[in-house]
Short mmCIF file of C-alpha atoms in Angstrom, two decimals:
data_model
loop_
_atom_site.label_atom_id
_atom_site.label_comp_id
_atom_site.label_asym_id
_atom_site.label_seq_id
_atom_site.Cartn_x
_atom_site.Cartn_y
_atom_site.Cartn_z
CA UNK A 18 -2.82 -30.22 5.78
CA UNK A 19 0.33 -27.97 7.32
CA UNK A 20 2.49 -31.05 6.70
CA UNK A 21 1.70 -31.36 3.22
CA UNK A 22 2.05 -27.34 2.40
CA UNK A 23 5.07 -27.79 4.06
CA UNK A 24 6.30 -30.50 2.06
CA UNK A 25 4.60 -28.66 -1.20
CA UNK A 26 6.94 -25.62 -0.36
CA UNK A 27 10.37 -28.03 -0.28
CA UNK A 28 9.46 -29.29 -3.54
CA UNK A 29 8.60 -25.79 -5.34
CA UNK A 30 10.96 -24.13 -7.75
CA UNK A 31 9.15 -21.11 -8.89
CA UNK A 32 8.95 -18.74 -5.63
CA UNK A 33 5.89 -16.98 -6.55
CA UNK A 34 4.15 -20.32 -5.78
CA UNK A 35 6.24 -20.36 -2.37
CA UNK A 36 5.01 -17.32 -1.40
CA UNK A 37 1.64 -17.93 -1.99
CA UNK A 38 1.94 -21.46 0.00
CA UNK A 39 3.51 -19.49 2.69
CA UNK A 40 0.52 -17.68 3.03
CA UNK A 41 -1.82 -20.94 2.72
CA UNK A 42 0.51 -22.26 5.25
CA UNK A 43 -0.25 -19.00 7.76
CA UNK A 44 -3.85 -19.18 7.05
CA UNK A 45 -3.80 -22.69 7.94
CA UNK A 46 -1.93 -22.63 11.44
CA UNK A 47 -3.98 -19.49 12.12
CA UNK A 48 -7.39 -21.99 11.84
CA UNK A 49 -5.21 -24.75 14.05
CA UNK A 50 -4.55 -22.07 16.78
CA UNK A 51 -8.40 -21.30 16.82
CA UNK A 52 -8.66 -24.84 17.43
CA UNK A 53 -6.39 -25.11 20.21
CA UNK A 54 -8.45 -22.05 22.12
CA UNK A 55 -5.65 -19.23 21.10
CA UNK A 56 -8.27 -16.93 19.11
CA UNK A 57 -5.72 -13.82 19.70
CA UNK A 58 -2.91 -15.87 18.54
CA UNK A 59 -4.80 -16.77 15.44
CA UNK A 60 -5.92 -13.15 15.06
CA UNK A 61 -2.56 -12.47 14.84
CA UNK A 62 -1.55 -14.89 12.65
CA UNK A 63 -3.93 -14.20 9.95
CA UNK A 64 -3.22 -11.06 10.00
CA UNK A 65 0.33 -10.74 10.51
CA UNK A 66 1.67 -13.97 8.55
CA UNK A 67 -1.09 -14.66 6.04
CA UNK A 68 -1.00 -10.72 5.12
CA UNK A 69 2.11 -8.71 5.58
CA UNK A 70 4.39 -11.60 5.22
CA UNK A 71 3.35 -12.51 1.83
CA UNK A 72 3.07 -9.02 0.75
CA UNK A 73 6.74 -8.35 2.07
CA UNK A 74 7.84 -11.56 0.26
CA UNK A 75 6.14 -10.31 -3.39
CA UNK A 76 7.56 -7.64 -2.67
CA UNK A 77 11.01 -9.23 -2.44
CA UNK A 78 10.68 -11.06 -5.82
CA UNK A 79 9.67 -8.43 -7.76
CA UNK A 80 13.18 -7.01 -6.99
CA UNK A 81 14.97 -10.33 -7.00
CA UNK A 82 13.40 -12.26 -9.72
CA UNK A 83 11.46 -15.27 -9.27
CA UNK A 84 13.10 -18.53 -10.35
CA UNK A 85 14.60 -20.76 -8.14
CA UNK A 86 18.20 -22.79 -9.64
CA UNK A 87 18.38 -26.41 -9.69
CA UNK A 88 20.65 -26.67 -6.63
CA UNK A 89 23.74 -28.88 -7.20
CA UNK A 90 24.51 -30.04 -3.37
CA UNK A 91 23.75 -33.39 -2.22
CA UNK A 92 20.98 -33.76 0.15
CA UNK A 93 22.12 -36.18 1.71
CA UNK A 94 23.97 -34.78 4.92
CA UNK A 95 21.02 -32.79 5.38
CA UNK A 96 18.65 -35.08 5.15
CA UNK A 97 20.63 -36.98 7.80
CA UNK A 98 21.61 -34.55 9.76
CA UNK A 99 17.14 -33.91 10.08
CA UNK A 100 16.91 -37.04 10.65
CA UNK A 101 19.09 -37.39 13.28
CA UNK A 102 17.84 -34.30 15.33
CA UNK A 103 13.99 -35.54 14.62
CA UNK A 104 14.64 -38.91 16.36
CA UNK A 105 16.62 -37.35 19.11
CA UNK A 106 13.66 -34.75 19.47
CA UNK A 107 10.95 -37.95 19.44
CA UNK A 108 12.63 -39.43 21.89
CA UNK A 109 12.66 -36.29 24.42
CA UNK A 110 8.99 -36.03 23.83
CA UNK A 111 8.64 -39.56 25.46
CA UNK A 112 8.63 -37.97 28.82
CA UNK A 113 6.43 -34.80 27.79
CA UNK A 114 3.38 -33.86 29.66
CA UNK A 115 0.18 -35.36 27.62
CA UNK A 116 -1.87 -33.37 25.47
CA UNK A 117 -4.72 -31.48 27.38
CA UNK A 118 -4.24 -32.53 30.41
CA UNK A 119 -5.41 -30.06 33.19
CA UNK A 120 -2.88 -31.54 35.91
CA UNK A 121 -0.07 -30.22 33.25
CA UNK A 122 2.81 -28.21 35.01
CA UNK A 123 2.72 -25.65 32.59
CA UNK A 124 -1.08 -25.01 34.14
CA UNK A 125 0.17 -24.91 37.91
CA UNK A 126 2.56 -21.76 37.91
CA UNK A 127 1.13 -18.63 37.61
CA UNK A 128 -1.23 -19.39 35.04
CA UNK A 129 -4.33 -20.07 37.73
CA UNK A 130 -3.51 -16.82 39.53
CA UNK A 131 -4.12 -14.47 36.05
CA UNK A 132 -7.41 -16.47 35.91
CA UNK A 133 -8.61 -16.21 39.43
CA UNK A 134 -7.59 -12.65 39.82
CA UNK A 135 -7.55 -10.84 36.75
CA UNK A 136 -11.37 -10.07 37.06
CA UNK A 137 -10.51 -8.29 40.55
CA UNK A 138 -6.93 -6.86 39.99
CA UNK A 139 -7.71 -5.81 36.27
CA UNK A 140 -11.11 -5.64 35.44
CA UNK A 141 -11.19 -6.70 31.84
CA UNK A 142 -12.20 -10.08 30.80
CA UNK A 143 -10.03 -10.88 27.70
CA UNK A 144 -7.35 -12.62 30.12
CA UNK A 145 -4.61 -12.75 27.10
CA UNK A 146 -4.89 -8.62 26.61
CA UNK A 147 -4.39 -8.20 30.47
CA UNK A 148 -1.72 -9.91 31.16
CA UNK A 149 -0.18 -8.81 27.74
CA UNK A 150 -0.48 -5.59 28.80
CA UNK A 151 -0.15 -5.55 32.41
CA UNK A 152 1.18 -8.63 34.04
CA UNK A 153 3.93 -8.97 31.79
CA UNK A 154 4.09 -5.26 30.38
CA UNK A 155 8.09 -4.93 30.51
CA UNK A 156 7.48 -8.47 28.07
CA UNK A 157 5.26 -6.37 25.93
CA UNK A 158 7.81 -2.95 25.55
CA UNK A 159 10.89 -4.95 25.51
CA UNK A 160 8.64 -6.56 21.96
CA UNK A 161 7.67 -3.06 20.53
CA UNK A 162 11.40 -2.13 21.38
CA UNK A 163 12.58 -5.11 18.97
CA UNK A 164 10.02 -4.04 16.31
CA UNK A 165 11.30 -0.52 16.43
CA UNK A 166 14.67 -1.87 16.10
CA UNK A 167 13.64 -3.61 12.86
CA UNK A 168 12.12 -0.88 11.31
CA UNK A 169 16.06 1.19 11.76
CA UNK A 170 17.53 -2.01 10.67
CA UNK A 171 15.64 -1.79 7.50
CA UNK A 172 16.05 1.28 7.48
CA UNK A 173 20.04 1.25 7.15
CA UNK A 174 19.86 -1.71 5.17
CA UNK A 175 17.24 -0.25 2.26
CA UNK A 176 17.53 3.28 3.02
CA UNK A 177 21.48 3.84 2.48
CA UNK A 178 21.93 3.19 -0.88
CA UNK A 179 19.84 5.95 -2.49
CA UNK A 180 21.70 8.42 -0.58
CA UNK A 181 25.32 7.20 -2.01
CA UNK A 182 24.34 6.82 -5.39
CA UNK A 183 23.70 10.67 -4.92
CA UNK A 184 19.71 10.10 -6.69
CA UNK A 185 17.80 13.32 -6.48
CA UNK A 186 14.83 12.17 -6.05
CA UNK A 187 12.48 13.57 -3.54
CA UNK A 188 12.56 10.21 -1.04
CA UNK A 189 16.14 11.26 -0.07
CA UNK A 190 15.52 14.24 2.57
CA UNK A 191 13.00 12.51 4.63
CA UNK A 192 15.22 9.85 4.78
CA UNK A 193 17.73 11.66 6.76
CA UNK A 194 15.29 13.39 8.72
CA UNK A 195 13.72 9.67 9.40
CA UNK A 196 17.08 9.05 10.70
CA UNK A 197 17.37 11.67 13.37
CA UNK A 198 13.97 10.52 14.12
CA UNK A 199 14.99 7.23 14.24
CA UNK A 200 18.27 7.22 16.13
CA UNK B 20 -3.56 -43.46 25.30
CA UNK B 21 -0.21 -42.28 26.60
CA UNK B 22 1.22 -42.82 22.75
CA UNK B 23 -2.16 -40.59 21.65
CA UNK B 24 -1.08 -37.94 24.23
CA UNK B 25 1.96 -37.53 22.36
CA UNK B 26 0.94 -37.07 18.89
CA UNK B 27 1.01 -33.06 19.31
CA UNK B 28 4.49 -33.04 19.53
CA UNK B 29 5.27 -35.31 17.15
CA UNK B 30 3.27 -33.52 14.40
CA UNK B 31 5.25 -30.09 15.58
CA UNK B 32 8.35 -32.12 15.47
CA UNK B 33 7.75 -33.18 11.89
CA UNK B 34 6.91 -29.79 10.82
CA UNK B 35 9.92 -28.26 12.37
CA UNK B 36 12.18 -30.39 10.38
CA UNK B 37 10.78 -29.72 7.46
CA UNK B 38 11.45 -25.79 8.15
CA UNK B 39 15.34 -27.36 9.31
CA UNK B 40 15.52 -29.55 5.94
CA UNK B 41 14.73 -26.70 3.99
CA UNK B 42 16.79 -24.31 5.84
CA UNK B 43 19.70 -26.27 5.36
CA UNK B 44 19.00 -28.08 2.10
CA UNK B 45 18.57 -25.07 -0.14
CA UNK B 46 20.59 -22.74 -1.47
CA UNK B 47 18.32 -20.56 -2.50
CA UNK B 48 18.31 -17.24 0.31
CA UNK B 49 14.22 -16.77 -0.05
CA UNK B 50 13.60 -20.43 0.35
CA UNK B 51 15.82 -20.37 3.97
CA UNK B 52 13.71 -17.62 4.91
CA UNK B 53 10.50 -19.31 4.12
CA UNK B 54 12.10 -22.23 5.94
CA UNK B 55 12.67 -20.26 8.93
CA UNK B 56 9.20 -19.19 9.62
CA UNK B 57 7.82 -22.56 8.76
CA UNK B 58 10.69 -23.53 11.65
CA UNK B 59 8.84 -20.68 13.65
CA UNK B 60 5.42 -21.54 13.05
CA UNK B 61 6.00 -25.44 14.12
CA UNK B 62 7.31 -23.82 17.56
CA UNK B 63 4.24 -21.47 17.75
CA UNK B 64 2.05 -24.54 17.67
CA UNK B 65 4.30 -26.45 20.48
CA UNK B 66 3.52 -23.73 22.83
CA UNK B 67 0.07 -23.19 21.86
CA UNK B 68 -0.68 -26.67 22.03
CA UNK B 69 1.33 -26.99 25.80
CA UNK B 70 -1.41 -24.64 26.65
CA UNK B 71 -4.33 -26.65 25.45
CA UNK B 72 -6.88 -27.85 27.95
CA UNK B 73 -9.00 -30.80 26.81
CA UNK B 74 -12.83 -29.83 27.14
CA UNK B 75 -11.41 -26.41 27.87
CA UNK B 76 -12.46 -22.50 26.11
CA UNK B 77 -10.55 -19.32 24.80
CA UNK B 78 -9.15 -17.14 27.97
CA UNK B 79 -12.68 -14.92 27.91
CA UNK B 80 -13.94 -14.32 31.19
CA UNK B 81 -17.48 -15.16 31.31
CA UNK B 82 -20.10 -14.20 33.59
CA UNK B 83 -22.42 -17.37 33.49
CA UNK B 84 -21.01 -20.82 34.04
CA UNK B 85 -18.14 -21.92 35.50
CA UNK B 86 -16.15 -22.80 32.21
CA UNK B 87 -12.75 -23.90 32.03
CA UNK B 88 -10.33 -22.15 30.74
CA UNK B 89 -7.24 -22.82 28.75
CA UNK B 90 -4.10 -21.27 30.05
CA UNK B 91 -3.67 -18.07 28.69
CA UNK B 92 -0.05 -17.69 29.15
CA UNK B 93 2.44 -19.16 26.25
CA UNK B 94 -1.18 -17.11 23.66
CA UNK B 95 1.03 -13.91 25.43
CA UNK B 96 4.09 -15.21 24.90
CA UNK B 97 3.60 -16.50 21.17
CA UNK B 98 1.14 -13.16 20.75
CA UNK B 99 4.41 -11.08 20.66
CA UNK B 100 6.57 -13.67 19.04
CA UNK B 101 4.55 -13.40 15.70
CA UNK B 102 4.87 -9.66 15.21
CA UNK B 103 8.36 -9.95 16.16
CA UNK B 104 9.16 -12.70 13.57
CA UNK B 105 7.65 -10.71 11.17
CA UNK B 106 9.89 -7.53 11.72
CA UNK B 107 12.74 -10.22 11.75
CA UNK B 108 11.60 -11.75 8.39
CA UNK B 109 11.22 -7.97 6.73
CA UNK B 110 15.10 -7.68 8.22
CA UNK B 111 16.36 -10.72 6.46
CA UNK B 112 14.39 -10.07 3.15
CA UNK B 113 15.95 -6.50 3.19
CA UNK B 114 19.33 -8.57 3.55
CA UNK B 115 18.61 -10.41 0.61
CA UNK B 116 17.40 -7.66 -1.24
CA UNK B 117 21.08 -6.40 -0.70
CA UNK B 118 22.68 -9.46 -1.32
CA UNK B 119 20.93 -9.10 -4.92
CA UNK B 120 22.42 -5.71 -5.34
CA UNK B 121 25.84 -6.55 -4.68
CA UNK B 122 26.14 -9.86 -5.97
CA UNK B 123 23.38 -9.67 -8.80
CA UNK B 124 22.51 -13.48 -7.35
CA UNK B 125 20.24 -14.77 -4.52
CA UNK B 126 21.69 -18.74 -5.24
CA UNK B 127 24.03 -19.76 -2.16
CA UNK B 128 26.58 -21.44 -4.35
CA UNK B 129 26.87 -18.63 -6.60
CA UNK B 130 27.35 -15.94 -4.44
CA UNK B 131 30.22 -18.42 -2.61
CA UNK B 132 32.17 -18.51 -6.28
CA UNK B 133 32.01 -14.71 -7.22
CA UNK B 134 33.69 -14.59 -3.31
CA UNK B 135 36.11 -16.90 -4.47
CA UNK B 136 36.77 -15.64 -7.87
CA UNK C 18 -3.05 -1.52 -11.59
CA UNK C 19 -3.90 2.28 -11.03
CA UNK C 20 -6.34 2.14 -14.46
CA UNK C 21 -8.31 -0.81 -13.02
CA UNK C 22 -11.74 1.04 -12.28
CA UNK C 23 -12.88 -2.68 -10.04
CA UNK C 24 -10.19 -2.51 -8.28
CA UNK C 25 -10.26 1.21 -7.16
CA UNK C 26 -14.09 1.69 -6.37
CA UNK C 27 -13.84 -1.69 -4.71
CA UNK C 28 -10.48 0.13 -2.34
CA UNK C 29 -12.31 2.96 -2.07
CA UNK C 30 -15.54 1.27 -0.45
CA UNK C 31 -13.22 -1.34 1.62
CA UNK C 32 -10.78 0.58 3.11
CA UNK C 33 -13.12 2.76 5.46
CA UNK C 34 -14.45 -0.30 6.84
CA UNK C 35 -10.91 -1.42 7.51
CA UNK C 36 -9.59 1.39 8.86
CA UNK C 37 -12.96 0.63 11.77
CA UNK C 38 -12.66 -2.40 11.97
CA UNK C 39 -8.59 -1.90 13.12
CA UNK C 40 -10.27 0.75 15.48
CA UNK C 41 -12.89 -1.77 16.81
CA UNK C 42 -10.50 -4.28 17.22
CA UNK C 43 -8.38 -1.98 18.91
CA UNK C 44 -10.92 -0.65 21.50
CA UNK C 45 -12.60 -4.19 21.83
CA UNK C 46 -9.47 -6.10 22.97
CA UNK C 47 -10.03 -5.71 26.06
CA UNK C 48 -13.51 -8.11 25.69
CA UNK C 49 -12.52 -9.96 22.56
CA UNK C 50 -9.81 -11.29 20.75
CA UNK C 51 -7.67 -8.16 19.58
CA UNK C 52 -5.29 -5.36 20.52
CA UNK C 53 -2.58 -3.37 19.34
CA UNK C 54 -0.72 -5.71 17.86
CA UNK C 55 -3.32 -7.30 15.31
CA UNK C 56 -5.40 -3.39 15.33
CA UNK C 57 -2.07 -2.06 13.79
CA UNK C 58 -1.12 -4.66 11.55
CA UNK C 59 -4.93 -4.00 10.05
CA UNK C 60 -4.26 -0.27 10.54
CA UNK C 61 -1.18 -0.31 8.18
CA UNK C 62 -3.28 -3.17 5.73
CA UNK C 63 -5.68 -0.37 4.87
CA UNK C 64 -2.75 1.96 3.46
CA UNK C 65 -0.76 -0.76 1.87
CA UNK C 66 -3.58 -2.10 0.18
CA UNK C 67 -4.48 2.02 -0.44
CA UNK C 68 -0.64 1.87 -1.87
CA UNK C 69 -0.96 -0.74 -3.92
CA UNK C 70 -4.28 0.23 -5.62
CA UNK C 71 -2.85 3.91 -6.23
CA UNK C 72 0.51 3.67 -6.26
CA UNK C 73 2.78 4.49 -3.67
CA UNK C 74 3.69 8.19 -4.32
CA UNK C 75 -0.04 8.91 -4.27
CA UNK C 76 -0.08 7.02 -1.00
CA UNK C 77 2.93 9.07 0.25
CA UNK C 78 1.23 12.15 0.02
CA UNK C 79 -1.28 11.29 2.29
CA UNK C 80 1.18 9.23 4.90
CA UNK C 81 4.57 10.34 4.35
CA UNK C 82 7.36 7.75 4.74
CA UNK C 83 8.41 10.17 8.04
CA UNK C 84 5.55 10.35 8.97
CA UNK C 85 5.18 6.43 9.23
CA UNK C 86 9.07 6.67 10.73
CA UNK C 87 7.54 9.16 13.37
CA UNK C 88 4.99 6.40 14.37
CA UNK C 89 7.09 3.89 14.99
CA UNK C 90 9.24 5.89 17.57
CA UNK C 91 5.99 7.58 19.11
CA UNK C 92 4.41 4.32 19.89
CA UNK C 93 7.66 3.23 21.75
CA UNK C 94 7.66 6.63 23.56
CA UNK C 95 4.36 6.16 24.79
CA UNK C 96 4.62 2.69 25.97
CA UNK C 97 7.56 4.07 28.04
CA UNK C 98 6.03 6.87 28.91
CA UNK C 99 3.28 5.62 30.35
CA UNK C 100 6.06 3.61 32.75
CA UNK C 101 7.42 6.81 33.28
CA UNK C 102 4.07 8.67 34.70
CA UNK C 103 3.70 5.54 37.02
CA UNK C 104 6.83 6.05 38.18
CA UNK C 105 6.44 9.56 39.23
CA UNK C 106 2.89 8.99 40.89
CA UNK C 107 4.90 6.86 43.61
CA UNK C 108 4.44 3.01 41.81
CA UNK C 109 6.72 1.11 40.44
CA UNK C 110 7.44 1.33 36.66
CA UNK C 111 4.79 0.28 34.65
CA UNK C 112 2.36 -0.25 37.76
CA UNK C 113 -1.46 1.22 36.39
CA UNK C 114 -3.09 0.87 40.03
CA UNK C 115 -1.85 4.45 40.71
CA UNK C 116 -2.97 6.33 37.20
CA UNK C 117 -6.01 6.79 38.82
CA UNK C 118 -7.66 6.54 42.21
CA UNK C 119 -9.39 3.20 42.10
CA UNK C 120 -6.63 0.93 40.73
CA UNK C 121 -9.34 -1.01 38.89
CA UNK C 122 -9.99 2.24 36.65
CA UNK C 123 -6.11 2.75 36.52
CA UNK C 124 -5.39 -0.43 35.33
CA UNK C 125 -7.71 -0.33 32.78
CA UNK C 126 -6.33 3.32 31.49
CA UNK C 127 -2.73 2.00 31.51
CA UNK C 128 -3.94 -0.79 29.59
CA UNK C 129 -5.75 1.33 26.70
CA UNK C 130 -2.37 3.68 26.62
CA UNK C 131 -0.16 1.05 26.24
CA UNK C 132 -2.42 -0.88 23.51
CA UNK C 133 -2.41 2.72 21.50
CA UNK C 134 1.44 2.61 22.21
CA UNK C 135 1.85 -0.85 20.51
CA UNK C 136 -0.80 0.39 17.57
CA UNK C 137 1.18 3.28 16.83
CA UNK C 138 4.24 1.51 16.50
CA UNK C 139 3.59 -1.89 14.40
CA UNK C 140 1.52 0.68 12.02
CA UNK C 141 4.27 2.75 11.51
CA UNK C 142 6.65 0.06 11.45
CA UNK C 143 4.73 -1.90 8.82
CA UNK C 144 3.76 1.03 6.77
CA UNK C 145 7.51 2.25 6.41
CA UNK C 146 8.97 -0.99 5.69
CA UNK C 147 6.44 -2.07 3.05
CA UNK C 148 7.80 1.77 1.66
CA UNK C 149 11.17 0.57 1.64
CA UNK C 150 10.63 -1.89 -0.07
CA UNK C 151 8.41 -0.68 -2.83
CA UNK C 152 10.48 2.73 -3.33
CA UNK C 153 13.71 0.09 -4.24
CA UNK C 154 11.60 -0.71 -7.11
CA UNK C 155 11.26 2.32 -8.10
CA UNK C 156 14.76 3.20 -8.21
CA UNK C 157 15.66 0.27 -10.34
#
């Protein structure tokens, strides 16, 4: 099902569809991570990439237009060039860990510990929130640092313009006050 | 069995180069982008799937039973990574949003002639 | 869209509930699946769709765009203040066993601080860039 959304969105010229698929595509992965026992990961995704995405990408068309161009570039290096990295990638995987196996490595380094102890050195049971928020908190800030950052980077990127073209409307003060805020 | 034990990867490996493909294929900016979290997603569902326990449940503590659990590490890591390619994406489609304004084009090749020209 | 009478009784039933349910799965995180990450990407869902429905200057007047701005650092500040307070009780940064006297209790304050930290800023964050992006319309 992902692969063939996927493929659906190479093939696509009109980008409304895109976006839409992008969100089927979200919506999707979010019901594969709920199979794979990562409910707050698939929380996440549905909300996060099936919603806001799409509605930033709409949002995005409706000020760029929505009609893709018949590209005239081969796709031929490309194609090879994916090619090339996909077998080298296969072949890396021959040595990989199997799928669900408890006697994994990735399950023998701290993991057991935030299991075992978490009931006694946190006292909440949702194991992902505790050691989001406490385990690894630095993780966790450094994140809402980065999303703070991308909110000024829009910021400068969307909110400069209005200011040079010397509009009048009402949006411009707040912007510069958003600034100090911001900086 | 050991080829079966495999087939996680190779599914996320297929998906990912789909994301590359169209990354690098198109020239259109809003298809890249789309191809970048496609690129994304594929390595959200390697990690998720590393954490996988066969026969295993979410990372709930529960009081009764003696369950096992799957390990709730890389759900943390890829937790944050999601909002965080989000605020990413919004940053690029700002970009292109610029690149409109200035160059009145979001087609790769075209905005390479009018640099040219 | 803002003449649509469906469309705006149907907002103005559903967006209650989905300003609780971001508060539920705020609060419940700590049992369920949810936190501040997915509680404030709900949060800010309410208003957009509130934005959408109504338009965005009606929107604005009851969020302002600095307002949203303001969230986004506050949520930041918290999260690091909350490392700060530790620090000055005598743990290390970020360390919850000391915000209270059993560390059990502690932990579980830090925990709900840091989770409203983390609400406040992906609301604001989402909510302000989702205005940026609409008000370019408006200036074209």
């Amino acid at each position: 099902m992902l692969a063939v959304t996927a493929l659906a969105l190479l093939k696509l010229r009109n980008l409304f569809a895109v976006a839409m698929l992008a969100g089927i595509y979200s919506l999707l992965s979010a019901g594969l991570f709920v199979a794979l026992d990562a409910v707050d990961v698939a929380f996440t995704e549905a909300a996060v990439g099936a919603g806001i995405s799409t509605i930033l990408l709409l949002g995005t068309l409706s000020l760029v237009g929505h009609d893709q161009k018949k590209s005239t570039r081969s796709s031929v290096v490309p194609l090879l060039v994916v090619l090339v990295t996909g077998s080298i990638l296969v072949y890396g995987t021959l040595d990989m860990p199997p799928y669900g196996d408890p006697g994994n490595p990735a399950h023998h380094h701290v993991a057991p510990h935030y299991l075992e102890e978490s009931e006694h050195e946190i006292g909440i049971p949702n194991v992902v929130t505790s050691v989001l928020a406490s385990y690894r908190g630095y993780d966790t800030m450094g994140e809402t640092t980065v999303i703070f950052t991308a909110m000024v980077g829009v910021l400068l990127l969307m909110g400069g313009v209005r200011r040079r073209e010397g509009s009048a409307t009402l949006d411009g003060k707040p912007d510069r006050e958003g600034d100090a805020h911001g900086g | 069995m050991n080829v079966l034990g495999l087939v996680n990867y190779w599914a996320f490996i297929f998906l990912m180069m789909v994301g590359f493909y169209i990354l690098i294929s198109q020239g259109n900016l809003i298809k890249k982008i789309v191809g970048l979290s496609i690129f994304q997603t594929s390595v959200f569902i390697l990690y998720i799937s590393m954490g996988k326990i066969r026969g295993g449940t979410a990372p709930i503590l529960m009081s009764e039973g003696d369950p096992v659990y799957s390990n709730p590490l890389p759900h943390v890591l890829i937790l944050t990574a999601i909002v965080v390619g989000v605020a990413t994406t919004a940053l690029g489609l700002s970009l292109v949003v610029r690149i409109h304004e200035a160059y009145g084009t979001i087609e790769e090749d075209e905005i390479h002639d009018h640099d040219l020209a | 869209m803002e003449d649509n009478v469906i469309l705006r009784i149907g907002a103005k039933i559903l967006i209650p509930f989905i300003l609780m349910f971001a508060l539920y799965v705020q609060f419940h995180g700590d049992y369920g699946p949810g936190g501040g990450f997915q509680a404030g990407v709900i949060f800010a869902a309410a208003f957009i769709l509130y934005a959408l429905i109504y338009g965005v200057d009606t929107a604005k007047r009851v969020l302002p765009l600095r307002f949203a701005w303001f969230c986004g650092a506050l949520g930041v500040w918290i999260y690091a203040g909350v490392g700060v307070v530790t620090l000055f009780m005598g743990a290390e940064f970020l360390n919850y066993n000391v915000l209270r006297h059993d560390p059990e209790h502690g932990q579980e304050l830090g925990i709900l601080l840091v989770e409203l930290g983390v609400l406040t800023t992906v609301f604001g964050v989402m909510v302000a860039i989702f205005y940026m992006f609409a008000a370019r319309r408006q200036v074209r």
